[in-house]
Amino acid sequence: MWILIGVGLLLIILGLMVHKLKWYFLISGYNTMSKKKQKNVDTDGLGRFIGMYSYINGCIFIVTGILFGLGIKSIVIPASIFLVISSIYLLLKSQKFDRNLFDDDDKFKKGAWKKFIIPVVVSVIVLAAFSIPMIFSSRSVSVTVLPEGIEIHGSYGGVYQWDQIEQVELINELPSIDRRTNGSALGSKLKGHFRTSESDDIMLFVDTDHPPYLSMKTTKGMVIINLADPEATTNLIKAITNNIN
């Protein structure tokens, strides 16, 4: 919650620095230009544009943090998507304020298109880096019962042999989660390594919108799982119990 609100406040402060205080040296690329080229940049227009980007995203993240604190975990996904898309738009659209790229007829100067190569490449990399993990993290947990144990598919998953499983039980609430140590937290979907308020390290493969949960004590540590269908979670615990008893 507080991290999201903090990010929102930081964005608004950065927007004020560039837009109102006119600290244009904070604009990437502008501060490395020669004095001559800097005179051909519409700094007032660029400052307003960056300011609007920062104010809008800052307010969205503050509201997202408040709603997250109220228990609406899934709000993080649309806020993050908007940030990525608006950042790519900012990266590409901000080029129009650089008059070094245009001639007197508002046409690209010869070779000016090369200036767009880096923004386009960066945009593609950012979009891929954001969307690929999100796609995998958003998938529902899938578990297969094998002759030798159970296999949890996807990121952070693995095979747990029957002789590694010491105890299983059905729980309706998760332990109090303090923080994520090495995993993904995409809305209500939590996968990977987390730490509880009691400083216990646990593995989570859950969707908090679909309790109950299967709590499994293993020789590797505590693992908590649930499936999209509550009945499927109940059937899974029955299958595990039959094989370890």
PDB file of C-alpha atoms in Angstrom:
ATOM      1  CA  MET A   1       0.000   0.000   0.000  1.00  0.00           C
ATOM      2  CA  TRP A   2       2.573   2.560   1.148  1.00  0.00           C
ATOM      3  CA  ILE A   3       4.964   1.652  -1.660  1.00  0.00           C
ATOM      4  CA  LEU A   4       2.271   2.407  -4.241  1.00  0.00           C
ATOM      5  CA  ILE A   5       1.367   5.703  -2.573  1.00  0.00           C
ATOM      6  CA  GLY A   6       5.072   6.574  -2.316  1.00  0.00           C
ATOM      7  CA  VAL A   7       5.577   5.920  -6.041  1.00  0.00           C
ATOM      8  CA  GLY A   8       2.573   8.132  -6.794  1.00  0.00           C
ATOM      9  CA  LEU A   9       3.912  10.991  -4.671  1.00  0.00           C
ATOM     10  CA  LEU A  10       7.359  10.649  -6.250  1.00  0.00           C
ATOM     11  CA  LEU A  11       5.876  10.898  -9.746  1.00  0.00           C
ATOM     12  CA  ILE A  12       3.950  14.045  -8.830  1.00  0.00           C
ATOM     13  CA  ILE A  13       7.062  15.632  -7.281  1.00  0.00           C
ATOM     14  CA  LEU A  14       9.124  14.833 -10.405  1.00  0.00           C
ATOM     15  CA  GLY A  15       6.361  16.332 -12.542  1.00  0.00           C
ATOM     16  CA  LEU A  16       6.435  19.547 -10.512  1.00  0.00           C
ATOM     17  CA  MET A  17      10.224  19.732 -10.774  1.00  0.00           C
ATOM     18  CA  VAL A  18      10.153  19.555 -14.558  1.00  0.00           C
ATOM     19  CA  HIS A  19       6.888  21.395 -15.249  1.00  0.00           C
ATOM     20  CA  LYS A  20       6.779  24.153 -12.623  1.00  0.00           C
ATOM     21  CA  LEU A  21      10.404  24.502 -11.477  1.00  0.00           C
ATOM     22  CA  LYS A  22      11.656  24.003 -15.054  1.00  0.00           C
ATOM     23  CA  TRP A  23      14.439  21.651 -14.007  1.00  0.00           C
ATOM     24  CA  TYR A  24      14.927  20.509 -17.577  1.00  0.00           C
ATOM     25  CA  PHE A  25      18.281  18.946 -16.729  1.00  0.00           C
ATOM     26  CA  LEU A  26      16.233  16.042 -15.346  1.00  0.00           C
ATOM     27  CA  ILE A  27      14.976  15.224 -18.863  1.00  0.00           C
ATOM     28  CA  SER A  28      16.943  12.345 -20.299  1.00  0.00           C
ATOM     29  CA  GLY A  29      18.714  13.311 -23.521  1.00  0.00           C
ATOM     30  CA  TYR A  30      18.151  17.044 -23.167  1.00  0.00           C
ATOM     31  CA  ASN A  31      20.935  17.535 -20.633  1.00  0.00           C
ATOM     32  CA  THR A  32      23.473  15.889 -22.955  1.00  0.00           C
ATOM     33  CA  MET A  33      22.628  18.091 -25.964  1.00  0.00           C
ATOM     34  CA  SER A  34      24.835  20.947 -27.049  1.00  0.00           C
ATOM     35  CA  LYS A  35      23.659  24.468 -26.135  1.00  0.00           C
ATOM     36  CA  LYS A  36      22.806  25.049 -29.785  1.00  0.00           C
ATOM     37  CA  LYS A  37      20.554  21.995 -30.002  1.00  0.00           C
ATOM     38  CA  GLN A  38      18.923  22.754 -26.649  1.00  0.00           C
ATOM     39  CA  LYS A  39      17.664  26.055 -28.104  1.00  0.00           C
ATOM     40  CA  ASN A  40      15.715  24.060 -30.719  1.00  0.00           C
ATOM     41  CA  VAL A  41      13.814  22.075 -28.100  1.00  0.00           C
ATOM     42  CA  ASP A  42      10.366  23.278 -27.010  1.00  0.00           C
ATOM     43  CA  THR A  43      11.175  22.904 -23.334  1.00  0.00           C
ATOM     44  CA  ASP A  44       7.957  24.544 -22.134  1.00  0.00           C
ATOM     45  CA  GLY A  45       5.825  22.179 -24.195  1.00  0.00           C
ATOM     46  CA  LEU A  46       7.935  19.165 -23.233  1.00  0.00           C
ATOM     47  CA  GLY A  47       7.819  20.168 -19.574  1.00  0.00           C
ATOM     48  CA  ARG A  48       4.008  20.406 -19.640  1.00  0.00           C
ATOM     49  CA  PHE A  49       3.785  17.041 -21.402  1.00  0.00           C
ATOM     50  CA  ILE A  50       6.031  15.328 -18.868  1.00  0.00           C
ATOM     51  CA  GLY A  51       4.158  17.083 -16.070  1.00  0.00           C
ATOM     52  CA  MET A  52       0.782  15.764 -17.257  1.00  0.00           C
ATOM     53  CA  TYR A  53       2.239  12.259 -17.559  1.00  0.00           C
ATOM     54  CA  SER A  54       3.603  12.463 -14.004  1.00  0.00           C
ATOM     55  CA  TYR A  55       0.481  13.991 -12.455  1.00  0.00           C
ATOM     56  CA  ILE A  56      -1.896  11.464 -14.032  1.00  0.00           C
ATOM     57  CA  ASN A  57       0.204   8.420 -13.163  1.00  0.00           C
ATOM     58  CA  GLY A  58       0.973   9.793  -9.719  1.00  0.00           C
ATOM     59  CA  CYS A  59      -2.727  10.233  -8.884  1.00  0.00           C
ATOM     60  CA  ILE A  60      -3.531   6.789 -10.278  1.00  0.00           C
ATOM     61  CA  PHE A  61      -0.876   5.157  -8.084  1.00  0.00           C
ATOM     62  CA  ILE A  62      -2.027   7.014  -4.971  1.00  0.00           C
ATOM     63  CA  VAL A  63      -5.624   5.876  -5.554  1.00  0.00           C
ATOM     64  CA  THR A  64      -4.338   2.368  -6.342  1.00  0.00           C
ATOM     65  CA  GLY A  65      -2.440   2.276  -3.051  1.00  0.00           C
ATOM     66  CA  ILE A  66      -5.517   3.335  -1.094  1.00  0.00           C
ATOM     67  CA  LEU A  67      -7.727   0.739  -2.805  1.00  0.00           C
ATOM     68  CA  PHE A  68      -5.030  -1.918  -2.328  1.00  0.00           C
ATOM     69  CA  GLY A  69      -5.007  -1.134   1.387  1.00  0.00           C
ATOM     70  CA  LEU A  70      -8.779  -1.580   1.432  1.00  0.00           C
ATOM     71  CA  GLY A  71      -8.364  -5.095   0.039  1.00  0.00           C
ATOM     72  CA  ILE A  72      -8.886  -4.546  -3.685  1.00  0.00           C
ATOM     73  CA  LYS A  73      -5.651  -6.284  -4.754  1.00  0.00           C
ATOM     74  CA  SER A  74      -6.519  -6.656  -8.439  1.00  0.00           C
ATOM     75  CA  ILE A  75      -6.417  -2.853  -8.926  1.00  0.00           C
ATOM     76  CA  VAL A  76      -2.617  -3.064  -9.259  1.00  0.00           C
ATOM     77  CA  ILE A  77      -2.881  -4.772 -12.671  1.00  0.00           C
ATOM     78  CA  PRO A  78      -4.738  -2.024 -14.611  1.00  0.00           C
ATOM     79  CA  ALA A  79      -2.635   0.685 -12.894  1.00  0.00           C
ATOM     80  CA  SER A  80       0.584  -1.050 -13.954  1.00  0.00           C
ATOM     81  CA  ILE A  81      -0.668  -1.571 -17.507  1.00  0.00           C
ATOM     82  CA  PHE A  82      -1.579   2.125 -17.782  1.00  0.00           C
ATOM     83  CA  LEU A  83       1.873   3.130 -16.501  1.00  0.00           C
ATOM     84  CA  VAL A  84       3.650   0.995 -19.109  1.00  0.00           C
ATOM     85  CA  ILE A  85       1.465   2.151 -22.007  1.00  0.00           C
ATOM     86  CA  SER A  86       1.661   5.827 -20.999  1.00  0.00           C
ATOM     87  CA  SER A  87       5.449   5.537 -20.565  1.00  0.00           C
ATOM     88  CA  ILE A  88       5.831   4.186 -24.089  1.00  0.00           C
ATOM     89  CA  TYR A  89       3.569   6.963 -25.385  1.00  0.00           C
ATOM     90  CA  LEU A  90       5.686   9.533 -23.516  1.00  0.00           C
ATOM     91  CA  LEU A  91       8.883   8.108 -24.951  1.00  0.00           C
ATOM     92  CA  LEU A  92       7.631   8.297 -28.536  1.00  0.00           C
ATOM     93  CA  LYS A  93       5.489  11.447 -28.408  1.00  0.00           C
ATOM     94  CA  SER A  94       8.136  13.549 -26.664  1.00  0.00           C
ATOM     95  CA  GLN A  95      10.221  13.461 -29.839  1.00  0.00           C
ATOM     96  CA  LYS A  96       7.876  15.993 -31.470  1.00  0.00           C
ATOM     97  CA  PHE A  97       9.185  18.721 -29.118  1.00  0.00           C
ATOM     98  CA  ASP A  98      12.690  18.317 -30.506  1.00  0.00           C
ATOM     99  CA  ARG A  99      12.791  20.750 -33.443  1.00  0.00           C
ATOM    100  CA  ASN A 100      16.246  19.441 -34.333  1.00  0.00           C
ATOM    101  CA  LEU A 101      14.437  16.566 -36.048  1.00  0.00           C
ATOM    102  CA  PHE A 102      12.262  18.706 -38.352  1.00  0.00           C
ATOM    103  CA  ASP A 103      12.846  21.163 -41.152  1.00  0.00           C
ATOM    104  CA  ASP A 104      10.993  24.446 -41.765  1.00  0.00           C
ATOM    105  CA  ASP A 105       8.116  22.541 -43.439  1.00  0.00           C
ATOM    106  CA  ASP A 106       7.632  20.325 -40.347  1.00  0.00           C
ATOM    107  CA  LYS A 107       8.990  17.330 -42.212  1.00  0.00           C
ATOM    108  CA  PHE A 108      11.615  14.969 -40.876  1.00  0.00           C
ATOM    109  CA  LYS A 109      15.120  15.992 -41.747  1.00  0.00           C
ATOM    110  CA  LYS A 110      17.115  13.486 -43.716  1.00  0.00           C
ATOM    111  CA  GLY A 111      18.254  10.724 -41.359  1.00  0.00           C
ATOM    112  CA  ALA A 112      16.192  12.074 -38.465  1.00  0.00           C
ATOM    113  CA  TRP A 113      14.206   8.841 -38.349  1.00  0.00           C
ATOM    114  CA  LYS A 114      17.287   7.204 -36.841  1.00  0.00           C
ATOM    115  CA  LYS A 115      16.581   9.148 -33.651  1.00  0.00           C
ATOM    116  CA  PHE A 116      13.456   7.009 -33.215  1.00  0.00           C
ATOM    117  CA  ILE A 117      15.321   3.712 -33.298  1.00  0.00           C
ATOM    118  CA  ILE A 118      16.377   3.814 -29.655  1.00  0.00           C
ATOM    119  CA  PRO A 119      12.930   4.922 -28.305  1.00  0.00           C
ATOM    120  CA  VAL A 120      11.193   2.221 -30.356  1.00  0.00           C
ATOM    121  CA  VAL A 121      13.643  -0.486 -29.263  1.00  0.00           C
ATOM    122  CA  VAL A 122      13.385   0.609 -25.632  1.00  0.00           C
ATOM    123  CA  SER A 123       9.565   0.615 -25.881  1.00  0.00           C
ATOM    124  CA  VAL A 124       9.531  -2.930 -27.257  1.00  0.00           C
ATOM    125  CA  ILE A 125      11.902  -4.147 -24.533  1.00  0.00           C
ATOM    126  CA  VAL A 126       9.883  -2.465 -21.768  1.00  0.00           C
ATOM    127  CA  LEU A 127       6.617  -3.874 -23.099  1.00  0.00           C
ATOM    128  CA  ALA A 128       8.069  -7.383 -23.383  1.00  0.00           C
ATOM    129  CA  ALA A 129       9.746  -7.225 -19.964  1.00  0.00           C
ATOM    130  CA  PHE A 130       6.450  -6.191 -18.392  1.00  0.00           C
ATOM    131  CA  SER A 131       3.962  -8.310 -20.327  1.00  0.00           C
ATOM    132  CA  ILE A 132       5.778 -11.674 -20.430  1.00  0.00           C
ATOM    133  CA  PRO A 133       6.126 -12.071 -16.624  1.00  0.00           C
ATOM    134  CA  MET A 134       2.564 -10.766 -16.216  1.00  0.00           C
ATOM    135  CA  ILE A 135       1.210 -13.385 -18.618  1.00  0.00           C
ATOM    136  CA  PHE A 136       2.910 -16.217 -16.751  1.00  0.00           C
ATOM    137  CA  SER A 137       2.028 -14.825 -13.312  1.00  0.00           C
ATOM    138  CA  SER A 138      -1.624 -14.355 -14.234  1.00  0.00           C
ATOM    139  CA  ARG A 139      -2.127 -18.016 -15.083  1.00  0.00           C
ATOM    140  CA  SER A 140      -4.053 -20.139 -12.623  1.00  0.00           C
ATOM    141  CA  VAL A 141      -2.118 -22.672 -10.591  1.00  0.00           C
ATOM    142  CA  SER A 142      -1.940 -26.116 -12.168  1.00  0.00           C
ATOM    143  CA  VAL A 143      -1.059 -29.257 -10.194  1.00  0.00           C
ATOM    144  CA  THR A 144      -0.591 -32.807 -11.474  1.00  0.00           C
ATOM    145  CA  VAL A 145      -0.727 -35.886  -9.240  1.00  0.00           C
ATOM    146  CA  LEU A 146       2.121 -38.204 -10.285  1.00  0.00           C
ATOM    147  CA  PRO A 147       2.920 -41.748  -9.143  1.00  0.00           C
ATOM    148  CA  GLU A 148       5.893 -40.381  -7.190  1.00  0.00           C
ATOM    149  CA  GLY A 149       4.331 -37.178  -5.864  1.00  0.00           C
ATOM    150  CA  ILE A 150       2.718 -33.933  -7.013  1.00  0.00           C
ATOM    151  CA  GLU A 151       4.036 -31.469  -9.557  1.00  0.00           C
ATOM    152  CA  ILE A 152       3.237 -27.769  -9.317  1.00  0.00           C
ATOM    153  CA  HIS A 153       3.558 -26.323 -12.802  1.00  0.00           C
ATOM    154  CA  GLY A 154       4.810 -22.906 -13.836  1.00  0.00           C
ATOM    155  CA  SER A 155       7.119 -20.370 -12.262  1.00  0.00           C
ATOM    156  CA  TYR A 156       8.589 -21.330  -8.868  1.00  0.00           C
ATOM    157  CA  GLY A 157       6.954 -24.764  -9.122  1.00  0.00           C
ATOM    158  CA  GLY A 158       8.486 -28.200  -8.866  1.00  0.00           C
ATOM    159  CA  VAL A 159       7.902 -31.804  -7.841  1.00  0.00           C
ATOM    160  CA  TYR A 160       7.238 -32.766  -4.234  1.00  0.00           C
ATOM    161  CA  GLN A 161       7.819 -36.472  -3.588  1.00  0.00           C
ATOM    162  CA  TRP A 162       5.345 -38.301  -1.367  1.00  0.00           C
ATOM    163  CA  ASP A 163       8.053 -38.990   1.250  1.00  0.00           C
ATOM    164  CA  GLN A 164       8.802 -35.234   1.358  1.00  0.00           C
ATOM    165  CA  ILE A 165       5.233 -34.354   2.344  1.00  0.00           C
ATOM    166  CA  GLU A 166       4.792 -34.595   6.109  1.00  0.00           C
ATOM    167  CA  GLN A 167       1.342 -33.094   6.660  1.00  0.00           C
ATOM    168  CA  VAL A 168      -1.537 -31.505   4.754  1.00  0.00           C
ATOM    169  CA  GLU A 169      -4.596 -29.604   5.910  1.00  0.00           C
ATOM    170  CA  LEU A 170      -7.325 -27.388   4.490  1.00  0.00           C
ATOM    171  CA  ILE A 171      -7.289 -23.786   5.709  1.00  0.00           C
ATOM    172  CA  ASN A 172      -9.672 -20.920   4.989  1.00  0.00           C
ATOM    173  CA  GLU A 173      -7.242 -18.050   5.582  1.00  0.00           C
ATOM    174  CA  LEU A 174      -3.619 -17.439   4.667  1.00  0.00           C
ATOM    175  CA  PRO A 175      -1.007 -16.630   7.304  1.00  0.00           C
ATOM    176  CA  SER A 176      -0.310 -12.917   7.663  1.00  0.00           C
ATOM    177  CA  ILE A 177       2.063 -12.142   4.783  1.00  0.00           C
ATOM    178  CA  ASP A 178       4.753  -9.589   5.604  1.00  0.00           C
ATOM    179  CA  ARG A 179       6.543  -9.350   2.250  1.00  0.00           C
ATOM    180  CA  ARG A 180       7.518 -11.092  -0.962  1.00  0.00           C
ATOM    181  CA  THR A 181      11.120 -12.300  -0.992  1.00  0.00           C
ATOM    182  CA  ASN A 182      11.374 -13.937  -4.429  1.00  0.00           C
ATOM    183  CA  GLY A 183       8.103 -14.295  -6.275  1.00  0.00           C
ATOM    184  CA  SER A 184       5.304 -12.512  -8.058  1.00  0.00           C
ATOM    185  CA  ALA A 185       2.282 -10.751  -6.611  1.00  0.00           C
ATOM    186  CA  LEU A 186      -0.085  -9.919  -9.432  1.00  0.00           C
ATOM    187  CA  GLY A 187      -3.338  -8.756  -7.930  1.00  0.00           C
ATOM    188  CA  SER A 188      -4.862 -11.677  -6.051  1.00  0.00           C
ATOM    189  CA  LYS A 189      -2.364 -14.193  -7.497  1.00  0.00           C
ATOM    190  CA  LEU A 190       0.664 -14.859  -5.292  1.00  0.00           C
ATOM    191  CA  LYS A 191       3.405 -17.207  -6.504  1.00  0.00           C
ATOM    192  CA  GLY A 192       6.861 -17.949  -5.134  1.00  0.00           C
ATOM    193  CA  HIS A 193       8.707 -17.184  -1.929  1.00  0.00           C
ATOM    194  CA  PHE A 194       7.086 -15.038   0.754  1.00  0.00           C
ATOM    195  CA  ARG A 195       7.699 -14.278   4.412  1.00  0.00           C
ATOM    196  CA  THR A 196       5.028 -14.166   7.081  1.00  0.00           C
ATOM    197  CA  SER A 197       4.738 -11.664   9.919  1.00  0.00           C
ATOM    198  CA  GLU A 198       6.177 -14.381  12.175  1.00  0.00           C
ATOM    199  CA  SER A 199       9.319 -14.442   9.933  1.00  0.00           C
ATOM    200  CA  ASP A 200       8.487 -17.858   8.505  1.00  0.00           C
ATOM    201  CA  ASP A 201       9.496 -18.487   4.894  1.00  0.00           C
ATOM    202  CA  ILE A 202       6.721 -20.096   2.861  1.00  0.00           C
ATOM    203  CA  MET A 203       5.957 -20.936  -0.749  1.00  0.00           C
ATOM    204  CA  LEU A 204       2.658 -19.672  -2.139  1.00  0.00           C
ATOM    205  CA  PHE A 205       0.776 -20.773  -5.245  1.00  0.00           C
ATOM    206  CA  VAL A 206      -2.573 -19.152  -4.512  1.00  0.00           C
ATOM    207  CA  ASP A 207      -5.347 -16.939  -5.752  1.00  0.00           C
ATOM    208  CA  THR A 208      -6.668 -15.096  -2.717  1.00  0.00           C
ATOM    209  CA  ASP A 209     -10.040 -14.646  -4.445  1.00  0.00           C
ATOM    210  CA  HIS A 210     -10.691 -18.398  -4.352  1.00  0.00           C
ATOM    211  CA  PRO A 211     -10.222 -19.908  -0.869  1.00  0.00           C
ATOM    212  CA  PRO A 212      -9.867 -22.429   0.728  1.00  0.00           C
ATOM    213  CA  TYR A 213      -6.178 -23.304   0.609  1.00  0.00           C
ATOM    214  CA  LEU A 214      -4.158 -26.479   0.874  1.00  0.00           C
ATOM    215  CA  SER A 215      -1.423 -26.065   3.491  1.00  0.00           C
ATOM    216  CA  MET A 216       1.350 -28.598   2.975  1.00  0.00           C
ATOM    217  CA  LYS A 217       4.233 -29.121   5.390  1.00  0.00           C
ATOM    218  CA  THR A 218       7.203 -30.616   3.533  1.00  0.00           C
ATOM    219  CA  THR A 219      10.877 -31.292   4.132  1.00  0.00           C
ATOM    220  CA  LYS A 220      11.514 -28.265   1.873  1.00  0.00           C
ATOM    221  CA  GLY A 221       9.339 -25.991   3.977  1.00  0.00           C
ATOM    222  CA  MET A 222       5.718 -24.858   4.104  1.00  0.00           C
ATOM    223  CA  VAL A 223       3.808 -24.740   0.811  1.00  0.00           C
ATOM    224  CA  ILE A 224       0.300 -23.346   0.374  1.00  0.00           C
ATOM    225  CA  ILE A 225      -1.714 -24.024  -2.781  1.00  0.00           C
ATOM    226  CA  ASN A 226      -5.198 -23.491  -4.095  1.00  0.00           C
ATOM    227  CA  LEU A 227      -6.831 -24.068  -7.437  1.00  0.00           C
ATOM    228  CA  ALA A 228      -9.333 -21.930  -9.339  1.00  0.00           C
ATOM    229  CA  ASP A 229     -12.157 -24.285  -8.319  1.00  0.00           C
ATOM    230  CA  PRO A 230     -12.540 -24.770  -4.528  1.00  0.00           C
ATOM    231  CA  GLU A 231     -13.805 -28.303  -5.131  1.00  0.00           C
ATOM    232  CA  ALA A 232     -10.618 -29.089  -7.071  1.00  0.00           C
ATOM    233  CA  THR A 233      -8.574 -27.901  -4.086  1.00  0.00           C
ATOM    234  CA  THR A 234     -10.550 -30.224  -1.807  1.00  0.00           C
ATOM    235  CA  ASN A 235     -10.041 -33.145  -4.199  1.00  0.00           C
ATOM    236  CA  LEU A 236      -6.317 -32.440  -4.345  1.00  0.00           C
ATOM    237  CA  ILE A 237      -5.923 -32.628  -0.580  1.00  0.00           C
ATOM    238  CA  LYS A 238      -7.793 -35.958  -0.606  1.00  0.00           C
ATOM    239  CA  ALA A 239      -5.435 -37.333  -3.249  1.00  0.00           C
ATOM    240  CA  ILE A 240      -2.365 -36.229  -1.282  1.00  0.00           C
ATOM    241  CA  THR A 241      -3.726 -37.636   1.981  1.00  0.00           C
ATOM    242  CA  ASN A 242      -4.404 -41.013   0.351  1.00  0.00           C
ATOM    243  CA  ASN A 243      -0.812 -41.225  -0.891  1.00  0.00           C
ATOM    244  CA  ILE A 244       1.056 -40.147   2.243  1.00  0.00           C
ATOM    245  CA  ASN A 245      -0.952 -42.212   4.743  1.00  0.00           C
TER     246      ASN A 245
END
